[in-house]
Amino acid sequence: MTRIILNGTETDLDVSPDMPLLWALRDSLQMTGTKFGCGVAFCGACTVHIDGIPARACQTYIGDIEGAEVTTIEGVSSPEAQAIQAAWVELQVPQCGYCQSGQIMSASALLKETPKPTDEDIDFAMDGNLCRCATYARIRKAIHRAAEILEA
Amino acid sequence: MFHYLEKTLASQVVAPTRRTFLKLSAGAVGGLLIGGGVAPIRDAQASTPAEAFVQPFVHITPDNQVTVIVKHLDMGQGSANGLATLVADELDADLSQLSVQHAPSNPNVYKNLLFGVQGTGGSTAIANSFEQYRQAGAAAKAMIVQAAAERWGVEPGTITVSAGTVSGGGNSATLGELASAAAEQPVPETVSLKAPEQWVYIGKETQRLDLPVKTQGSVGLFGIDLQQADALTAVTLRPPRFGATVASVDDGSARAVDGVVEVLQTPAGVVVVAQNMWSAMQGRTALEVTWDETNAEMRGTDELAAEFSALLDQPGNAAPARGDAAGKLASAATVIEADYSFPYLNHGQMEPLNATVMFDGEKAEFWFGSQIQTLDHNVAAAVLGIDFPNVSINTMFAGGSFGRRATPDAHLTAEAAMVVKAWFDATGEARPIKLVFTREDDMASGYFRPMHMHRVRAGVDENGMISGWEHRVVGQGIMIGTPFEAFTVKDGVDHSSVEGAADTTYDLPDFALDTHHPTVGIPVLWWRAVGHTHTAFVMETMMDELAEAAGIDPVAFRLNHLTSDARLAGVLREAADRVGPAPDGTHRGIAVHKSFNTYVAEIADVRLREDGTVKVEQVTCAIDCGVAVNPDNIRAQVEGGLGFGLSAVLREEITLTDGQVDQLNYPDYPPLRISDMPTVDVHIVASAEAPTGVGEPATPPIGPAVANAIYRATGQRIRSLPLTKHGLA
Ligand code: FES
Ligand code: FES
């Protein structure tokens, strides 16, 4: 049994310690906002925050996160995340939407760390989040827009 | 391309009568409801109340919710929203009361008017629905108005509808308040549609209904996320080579894995059924299977390349020729001969393939991103041995497709049906089973954009005009070996290999094209923009070479040869006029191409990094797609379409060694990243022509535009892709 704090709530996971967090979320807790894209920490679709830091749930093992605070797209509610979500709608970022949970988790962590990111900061923070629909031009604009929203 | 399905499946399509039309629509709608003001997501099984207004394409409920029933799979291209916009415009609904819901599988009602069966592809979603969905909105409005006129005792002509409010004779009501009375009205035989200047949403920047939920985890949208009580997850161990089959299985260790429930066999491979995905994957790893490779494809891409290359020297199946290409080439001032090669490509849509099926021995229900519902429906019924009416399909939103979810053999549907049938035969239990492909399954299981080689000989005369063009194409035909071969392959030429070249609208009076379609045991499939993905590269880089040989500016040279295609010339001029100065230190290339009846010109500004790799910094596009139904969505599709094309140009390549696919996951096949993405400037040419597709046409021109820019930077002509082969990416 592993206890984590999931979206602010203490949650006990009765799964094997070597199960990736991704499958514990999706299959044991029926929380499917965190997506499966590659399973090898290369696409970013499964990005969550662990103790505030973006992490790939597909390569995070339950046995390693006892006591950790885990935030998923279902629970993320920081001012940065809200600004990102608002900018995402305003600039009409998603197409299929499948990668966007991960994009939003990475982008909101970026803004927390770097409230006024440059294009280089964005490339660095977001390069691990693939979007096969190639919504990247809008992701970049929307991150800048979210930074403006937060400043206002 | 899918219009070929029409003939094969015509027997399944019963001519609709109005009675069946209404009967089929009422209550026949499953699937997910999203968007709008009431509930962003309604339960998949939500039923429509009896007092609602229910027509095949629009439902209006007393709670004032307008639901547009979308017959096309939305895989990200915005078609659900586009169709909803068409209805809302004629109905004069308010966008805040609008929702969308995928239609059930029913070819009588929901067929693609260009294919004759229900299906999405070839960038036809808006094109075939433009009249139909506006008519549906107009008919609903006429019935609402008639109901209001009767209720208020006024003339219908005095009633107005605006932003969801019906007014007349001093009264007013919402659409919802009139829904049940409108449902009693006869459906008008004919309706007149608004003139373009009366449109309130079409042509305007409206926000997509599906995007708020897509910023909140897309909960409940995608097939892979489907949650059902009692459901099991299945993964299949597939043979390592195409055409191999199971020889023997030792599943003892697999069955011992915690959570594994059953191990089954289907023609696709050995299937592990488990309580969850993690157990299923671990169970699969524990399987010990030997394979019978008697009929397997054992060649790798090196061997295939050598064979294809040899075929370039031999005359092939000739498409209809014009003029005297050989004679003109013999007397041309300059002749350029060039060979080109293009690799197999994977679609790599981010939601791996999956399908959930529930089967009780008599009836089956499917949930997945079905792209050709009528075909999936037929295949499901055939595999399960049940009648067509006993199958239902809930179309889920799809996490990308790019062609991958539309397969002429409906292999995903067939495999999911075989799994659930094997499960039912083995256990007698009716439980939903979700078959999931891992990324490795998705990438290595074929259905690739086929590898192609081209050879072109083209000349220019003293006046700078093209003088003779001979073109040979070698590659697997997508339709060859499918049930549609008879309809798609003419004179031995598979149109999907030569579209964009054989039907070029450049003035080429002396033109000859032939093909070889070698038989290879690797499954191939259309990939966003199909044959244009390689033909446009060949045509547009060769045009650049010929322009240089003629000593003429590349835009002027193209325009000199576009005297019979004003729209293609129009986008070329538009892009050339609108483009700003090239950023310092960049090099510029241009390409223009028509596909799916849409015209696109792209100008790429490319920088060479210090390590010799290229960065595409900025792309300027002009597009003519007829009436621009939603300009912002068109820009989004152009940005995404050229990004998808650029991804392949830079780094994408599927290779095989001794018949085994070398790339298993994104690290081996790395798609475009944000740091690779150029800024994109899109100019939409104003047009009153009927709307044409926007999902695919921006993909073909990016490769040649970039290659032409690279030539300006390095003096090197790029004739094979991806650019990693040349140290350029
Ligand atoms: S699924 Fe975790 S990074 Fe791709
Ligand atoms: S929006 Fe489709 S993968 Fe990013």
PDB file of C-alpha atoms in Angstrom, chain B residues 147-336:
ATOM      1  CA  ALA B 147     -44.776  26.444 -34.488  1.00  0.00           C
ATOM      2  CA  ALA B 148     -44.360  29.994 -33.167  1.00  0.00           C
ATOM      3  CA  ALA B 149     -46.746  31.365 -35.791  1.00  0.00           C
ATOM      4  CA  GLU B 150     -49.440  28.890 -34.759  1.00  0.00           C
ATOM      5  CA  ARG B 151     -48.897  29.508 -31.049  1.00  0.00           C
ATOM      6  CA  TRP B 152     -49.044  33.273 -31.393  1.00  0.00           C
ATOM      7  CA  GLY B 153     -51.588  33.489 -34.232  1.00  0.00           C
ATOM      8  CA  VAL B 154     -49.328  35.542 -36.448  1.00  0.00           C
ATOM      9  CA  GLU B 155     -48.033  35.130 -39.996  1.00  0.00           C
ATOM     10  CA  PRO B 156     -44.806  33.089 -40.228  1.00  0.00           C
ATOM     11  CA  GLY B 157     -43.347  35.840 -42.384  1.00  0.00           C
ATOM     12  CA  THR B 158     -43.484  38.281 -39.468  1.00  0.00           C
ATOM     13  CA  ILE B 159     -41.403  36.060 -37.192  1.00  0.00           C
ATOM     14  CA  THR B 160     -37.687  36.575 -36.758  1.00  0.00           C
ATOM     15  CA  VAL B 161     -35.063  34.424 -35.114  1.00  0.00           C
ATOM     16  CA  SER B 162     -31.846  35.869 -33.852  1.00  0.00           C
ATOM     17  CA  ALA B 163     -29.212  34.391 -31.509  1.00  0.00           C
ATOM     18  CA  GLY B 164     -31.621  31.743 -30.305  1.00  0.00           C
ATOM     19  CA  THR B 165     -34.551  34.075 -29.628  1.00  0.00           C
ATOM     20  CA  VAL B 166     -37.756  33.765 -31.667  1.00  0.00           C
ATOM     21  CA  SER B 167     -39.807  36.958 -31.872  1.00  0.00           C
ATOM     22  CA  GLY B 168     -43.059  38.047 -33.536  1.00  0.00           C
ATOM     23  CA  GLY B 169     -46.272  39.939 -32.832  1.00  0.00           C
ATOM     24  CA  GLY B 170     -44.926  41.222 -29.543  1.00  0.00           C
ATOM     25  CA  ASN B 171     -44.092  37.698 -28.301  1.00  0.00           C
ATOM     26  CA  SER B 172     -40.793  36.021 -27.831  1.00  0.00           C
ATOM     27  CA  ALA B 173     -39.584  32.528 -26.957  1.00  0.00           C
ATOM     28  CA  THR B 174     -36.425  30.467 -26.913  1.00  0.00           C
ATOM     29  CA  LEU B 175     -35.793  27.664 -29.357  1.00  0.00           C
ATOM     30  CA  GLY B 176     -36.162  25.240 -26.438  1.00  0.00           C
ATOM     31  CA  GLU B 177     -39.599  26.571 -25.526  1.00  0.00           C
ATOM     32  CA  LEU B 178     -40.777  25.892 -29.074  1.00  0.00           C
ATOM     33  CA  ALA B 179     -38.995  22.560 -29.494  1.00  0.00           C
ATOM     34  CA  SER B 180     -41.865  20.212 -28.756  1.00  0.00           C
ATOM     35  CA  ALA B 181     -44.348  22.203 -30.852  1.00  0.00           C
ATOM     36  CA  ALA B 182     -41.827  22.366 -33.705  1.00  0.00           C
ATOM     37  CA  ALA B 183     -41.427  18.605 -33.529  1.00  0.00           C
ATOM     38  CA  GLU B 184     -45.105  18.277 -34.537  1.00  0.00           C
ATOM     39  CA  GLN B 185     -44.613  20.323 -37.704  1.00  0.00           C
ATOM     40  CA  PRO B 186     -44.104  18.661 -41.071  1.00  0.00           C
ATOM     41  CA  VAL B 187     -40.534  18.684 -42.321  1.00  0.00           C
ATOM     42  CA  PRO B 188     -40.455  21.225 -45.178  1.00  0.00           C
ATOM     43  CA  GLU B 189     -39.863  19.709 -48.614  1.00  0.00           C
ATOM     44  CA  THR B 190     -37.550  22.505 -49.596  1.00  0.00           C
ATOM     45  CA  VAL B 191     -35.877  25.321 -47.756  1.00  0.00           C
ATOM     46  CA  SER B 192     -34.062  28.364 -49.001  1.00  0.00           C
ATOM     47  CA  LEU B 193     -30.654  29.070 -47.625  1.00  0.00           C
ATOM     48  CA  LYS B 194     -29.201  32.381 -46.532  1.00  0.00           C
ATOM     49  CA  ALA B 195     -27.165  34.440 -48.948  1.00  0.00           C
ATOM     50  CA  PRO B 196     -23.537  34.725 -47.862  1.00  0.00           C
ATOM     51  CA  GLU B 197     -24.019  38.302 -46.693  1.00  0.00           C
ATOM     52  CA  GLN B 198     -26.634  37.052 -44.188  1.00  0.00           C
ATOM     53  CA  TRP B 199     -24.294  34.561 -42.530  1.00  0.00           C
ATOM     54  CA  VAL B 200     -23.773  35.226 -38.854  1.00  0.00           C
ATOM     55  CA  TYR B 201     -21.156  32.589 -38.018  1.00  0.00           C
ATOM     56  CA  ILE B 202     -19.874  31.169 -41.290  1.00  0.00           C
ATOM     57  CA  GLY B 203     -16.718  32.973 -42.289  1.00  0.00           C
ATOM     58  CA  LYS B 204     -16.346  34.487 -38.830  1.00  0.00           C
ATOM     59  CA  GLU B 205     -13.852  33.704 -36.109  1.00  0.00           C
ATOM     60  CA  THR B 206     -15.806  31.512 -33.734  1.00  0.00           C
ATOM     61  CA  GLN B 207     -14.323  29.515 -30.859  1.00  0.00           C
ATOM     62  CA  ARG B 208     -14.342  25.750 -31.139  1.00  0.00           C
ATOM     63  CA  LEU B 209     -16.882  24.068 -28.877  1.00  0.00           C
ATOM     64  CA  ASP B 210     -14.543  21.197 -28.061  1.00  0.00           C
ATOM     65  CA  LEU B 211     -11.617  23.213 -26.787  1.00  0.00           C
ATOM     66  CA  PRO B 212     -12.559  24.045 -23.181  1.00  0.00           C
ATOM     67  CA  VAL B 213     -12.880  20.345 -22.359  1.00  0.00           C
ATOM     68  CA  LYS B 214      -9.616  19.700 -24.181  1.00  0.00           C
ATOM     69  CA  THR B 215      -7.810  21.994 -21.739  1.00  0.00           C
ATOM     70  CA  GLN B 216      -9.222  20.081 -18.782  1.00  0.00           C
ATOM     71  CA  GLY B 217      -8.026  16.584 -19.535  1.00  0.00           C
ATOM     72  CA  SER B 218     -10.486  15.708 -22.323  1.00  0.00           C
ATOM     73  CA  VAL B 219     -12.182  13.456 -19.826  1.00  0.00           C
ATOM     74  CA  GLY B 220     -14.460  10.996 -21.572  1.00  0.00           C
ATOM     75  CA  LEU B 221     -13.621  12.099 -25.106  1.00  0.00           C
ATOM     76  CA  PHE B 222     -11.197   9.492 -26.399  1.00  0.00           C
ATOM     77  CA  GLY B 223     -11.753   5.787 -26.873  1.00  0.00           C
ATOM     78  CA  ILE B 224      -8.642   4.929 -24.909  1.00  0.00           C
ATOM     79  CA  ASP B 225     -10.058   6.739 -21.875  1.00  0.00           C
ATOM     80  CA  LEU B 226     -13.377   4.912 -21.906  1.00  0.00           C
ATOM     81  CA  GLN B 227     -14.321   3.738 -18.423  1.00  0.00           C
ATOM     82  CA  GLN B 228     -16.825   0.937 -18.068  1.00  0.00           C
ATOM     83  CA  ALA B 229     -17.673  -1.223 -15.135  1.00  0.00           C
ATOM     84  CA  ASP B 230     -16.270  -4.691 -15.537  1.00  0.00           C
ATOM     85  CA  ALA B 231     -14.146  -3.817 -18.558  1.00  0.00           C
ATOM     86  CA  LEU B 232     -10.934  -5.696 -19.318  1.00  0.00           C
ATOM     87  CA  THR B 233      -7.884  -4.572 -21.248  1.00  0.00           C
ATOM     88  CA  ALA B 234      -6.266  -6.592 -24.030  1.00  0.00           C
ATOM     89  CA  VAL B 235      -2.914  -6.288 -25.758  1.00  0.00           C
ATOM     90  CA  THR B 236      -1.754  -8.441 -28.645  1.00  0.00           C
ATOM     91  CA  LEU B 237       1.679  -9.858 -29.236  1.00  0.00           C
ATOM     92  CA  ARG B 238       2.051  -9.514 -32.992  1.00  0.00           C
ATOM     93  CA  PRO B 239       4.507 -11.365 -35.197  1.00  0.00           C
ATOM     94  CA  PRO B 240       7.901  -9.730 -35.621  1.00  0.00           C
ATOM     95  CA  ARG B 241       7.607  -9.883 -39.412  1.00  0.00           C
ATOM     96  CA  PHE B 242       4.658  -9.107 -41.670  1.00  0.00           C
ATOM     97  CA  GLY B 243       2.960 -12.284 -42.849  1.00  0.00           C
ATOM     98  CA  ALA B 244       4.265 -14.513 -40.037  1.00  0.00           C
ATOM     99  CA  THR B 245       1.800 -16.509 -37.960  1.00  0.00           C
ATOM    100  CA  VAL B 246       1.784 -18.162 -34.556  1.00  0.00           C
ATOM    101  CA  ALA B 247       3.500 -21.568 -34.532  1.00  0.00           C
ATOM    102  CA  SER B 248       3.343 -22.335 -30.830  1.00  0.00           C
ATOM    103  CA  VAL B 249       2.528 -20.567 -27.578  1.00  0.00           C
ATOM    104  CA  ASP B 250       3.647 -21.162 -24.022  1.00  0.00           C
ATOM    105  CA  ASP B 251       1.457 -18.890 -21.947  1.00  0.00           C
ATOM    106  CA  GLY B 252       2.176 -20.421 -18.530  1.00  0.00           C
ATOM    107  CA  SER B 253       4.229 -17.507 -17.203  1.00  0.00           C
ATOM    108  CA  ALA B 254       1.867 -14.966 -18.744  1.00  0.00           C
ATOM    109  CA  ARG B 255      -1.132 -16.477 -16.985  1.00  0.00           C
ATOM    110  CA  ALA B 256       0.785 -16.334 -13.720  1.00  0.00           C
ATOM    111  CA  VAL B 257       1.158 -12.544 -13.927  1.00  0.00           C
ATOM    112  CA  ASP B 258      -0.982 -10.770 -11.369  1.00  0.00           C
ATOM    113  CA  GLY B 259      -4.049  -9.326 -13.059  1.00  0.00           C
ATOM    114  CA  VAL B 260      -3.925 -11.464 -16.205  1.00  0.00           C
ATOM    115  CA  VAL B 261      -7.319 -13.038 -16.797  1.00  0.00           C
ATOM    116  CA  GLU B 262      -7.054 -14.918 -20.081  1.00  0.00           C
ATOM    117  CA  VAL B 263      -4.728 -15.578 -22.993  1.00  0.00           C
ATOM    118  CA  LEU B 264      -6.365 -15.911 -26.393  1.00  0.00           C
ATOM    119  CA  GLN B 265      -5.272 -16.377 -29.964  1.00  0.00           C
ATOM    120  CA  THR B 266      -6.504 -14.503 -33.030  1.00  0.00           C
ATOM    121  CA  PRO B 267      -5.124 -14.308 -36.559  1.00  0.00           C
ATOM    122  CA  ALA B 268      -3.425 -11.075 -35.439  1.00  0.00           C
ATOM    123  CA  GLY B 269      -1.388 -12.808 -32.731  1.00  0.00           C
ATOM    124  CA  VAL B 270      -1.522 -13.857 -29.090  1.00  0.00           C
ATOM    125  CA  VAL B 271      -3.759 -11.740 -26.904  1.00  0.00           C
ATOM    126  CA  VAL B 272      -3.351 -11.148 -23.188  1.00  0.00           C
ATOM    127  CA  VAL B 273      -6.549 -10.061 -21.453  1.00  0.00           C
ATOM    128  CA  ALA B 274      -6.066  -8.483 -18.043  1.00  0.00           C
ATOM    129  CA  GLN B 275      -7.604  -6.346 -15.344  1.00  0.00           C
ATOM    130  CA  ASN B 276      -5.559  -3.338 -16.426  1.00  0.00           C
ATOM    131  CA  MET B 277      -3.065  -2.197 -19.016  1.00  0.00           C
ATOM    132  CA  TRP B 278      -0.009  -2.702 -16.835  1.00  0.00           C
ATOM    133  CA  SER B 279      -0.857  -6.332 -16.148  1.00  0.00           C
ATOM    134  CA  ALA B 280      -1.679  -6.908 -19.804  1.00  0.00           C
ATOM    135  CA  MET B 281       1.686  -5.537 -20.904  1.00  0.00           C
ATOM    136  CA  GLN B 282       3.559  -7.572 -18.285  1.00  0.00           C
ATOM    137  CA  GLY B 283       1.654 -10.672 -19.265  1.00  0.00           C
ATOM    138  CA  ARG B 284       2.576 -10.091 -22.868  1.00  0.00           C
ATOM    139  CA  THR B 285       6.251  -9.797 -21.976  1.00  0.00           C
ATOM    140  CA  ALA B 286       6.006 -13.158 -20.231  1.00  0.00           C
ATOM    141  CA  LEU B 287       4.597 -14.952 -23.303  1.00  0.00           C
ATOM    142  CA  GLU B 288       6.785 -17.400 -25.149  1.00  0.00           C
ATOM    143  CA  VAL B 289       5.745 -17.659 -28.751  1.00  0.00           C
ATOM    144  CA  THR B 290       7.416 -19.172 -31.775  1.00  0.00           C
ATOM    145  CA  TRP B 291       6.446 -17.914 -35.178  1.00  0.00           C
ATOM    146  CA  ASP B 292       5.929 -19.575 -38.522  1.00  0.00           C
ATOM    147  CA  GLU B 293       7.665 -17.310 -41.034  1.00  0.00           C
ATOM    148  CA  THR B 294       6.999 -19.374 -44.132  1.00  0.00           C
ATOM    149  CA  ASN B 295       5.021 -16.574 -45.747  1.00  0.00           C
ATOM    150  CA  ALA B 296       6.705 -13.668 -44.011  1.00  0.00           C
ATOM    151  CA  GLU B 297       8.183 -10.679 -45.807  1.00  0.00           C
ATOM    152  CA  MET B 298      11.912 -11.084 -45.141  1.00  0.00           C
ATOM    153  CA  ARG B 299      13.265  -8.165 -47.159  1.00  0.00           C
ATOM    154  CA  GLY B 300      14.588  -5.048 -45.538  1.00  0.00           C
ATOM    155  CA  THR B 301      14.416  -1.542 -46.924  1.00  0.00           C
ATOM    156  CA  ASP B 302      17.961  -1.778 -48.359  1.00  0.00           C
ATOM    157  CA  GLU B 303      16.956  -4.732 -50.519  1.00  0.00           C
ATOM    158  CA  LEU B 304      13.717  -3.042 -51.481  1.00  0.00           C
ATOM    159  CA  ALA B 305      15.547   0.162 -52.397  1.00  0.00           C
ATOM    160  CA  ALA B 306      17.852  -1.788 -54.710  1.00  0.00           C
ATOM    161  CA  GLU B 307      14.875  -3.493 -56.369  1.00  0.00           C
ATOM    162  CA  PHE B 308      12.921  -0.254 -56.743  1.00  0.00           C
ATOM    163  CA  SER B 309      15.967   1.458 -58.139  1.00  0.00           C
ATOM    164  CA  ALA B 310      16.397  -1.250 -60.784  1.00  0.00           C
ATOM    165  CA  LEU B 311      12.766  -0.750 -61.801  1.00  0.00           C
ATOM    166  CA  LEU B 312      13.449   2.926 -62.474  1.00  0.00           C
ATOM    167  CA  ASP B 313      15.381   1.719 -65.552  1.00  0.00           C
ATOM    168  CA  GLN B 314      12.453  -0.259 -66.937  1.00  0.00           C
ATOM    169  CA  PRO B 315       9.321   1.047 -68.650  1.00  0.00           C
ATOM    170  CA  GLY B 316       6.257   0.614 -66.438  1.00  0.00           C
ATOM    171  CA  ASN B 317       2.476   0.814 -66.702  1.00  0.00           C
ATOM    172  CA  ALA B 318       1.732   3.951 -68.644  1.00  0.00           C
ATOM    173  CA  ALA B 319      -0.817   6.550 -67.607  1.00  0.00           C
ATOM    174  CA  PRO B 320      -2.428   8.377 -70.542  1.00  0.00           C
ATOM    175  CA  ALA B 321       0.305  10.479 -72.190  1.00  0.00           C
ATOM    176  CA  ARG B 322       0.090  13.860 -73.901  1.00  0.00           C
ATOM    177  CA  GLY B 323       2.125  15.098 -76.858  1.00  0.00           C
ATOM    178  CA  ASP B 324       5.591  13.768 -77.558  1.00  0.00           C
ATOM    179  CA  ALA B 325       7.706  13.956 -74.411  1.00  0.00           C
ATOM    180  CA  ALA B 326      10.619  11.897 -75.782  1.00  0.00           C
ATOM    181  CA  GLY B 327      10.782  13.903 -79.000  1.00  0.00           C
ATOM    182  CA  LYS B 328      10.697  17.232 -77.172  1.00  0.00           C
ATOM    183  CA  LEU B 329      13.394  16.100 -74.742  1.00  0.00           C
ATOM    184  CA  ALA B 330      15.639  15.119 -77.649  1.00  0.00           C
ATOM    185  CA  SER B 331      15.581  18.679 -78.924  1.00  0.00           C
ATOM    186  CA  ALA B 332      15.415  20.589 -75.606  1.00  0.00           C
ATOM    187  CA  ALA B 333      18.093  23.199 -74.874  1.00  0.00           C
ATOM    188  CA  THR B 334      18.716  21.741 -71.420  1.00  0.00           C
ATOM    189  CA  VAL B 335      17.593  18.423 -69.981  1.00  0.00           C
ATOM    190  CA  ILE B 336      17.656  17.610 -66.274  1.00  0.00           C
TER     191      ILE B 336
END
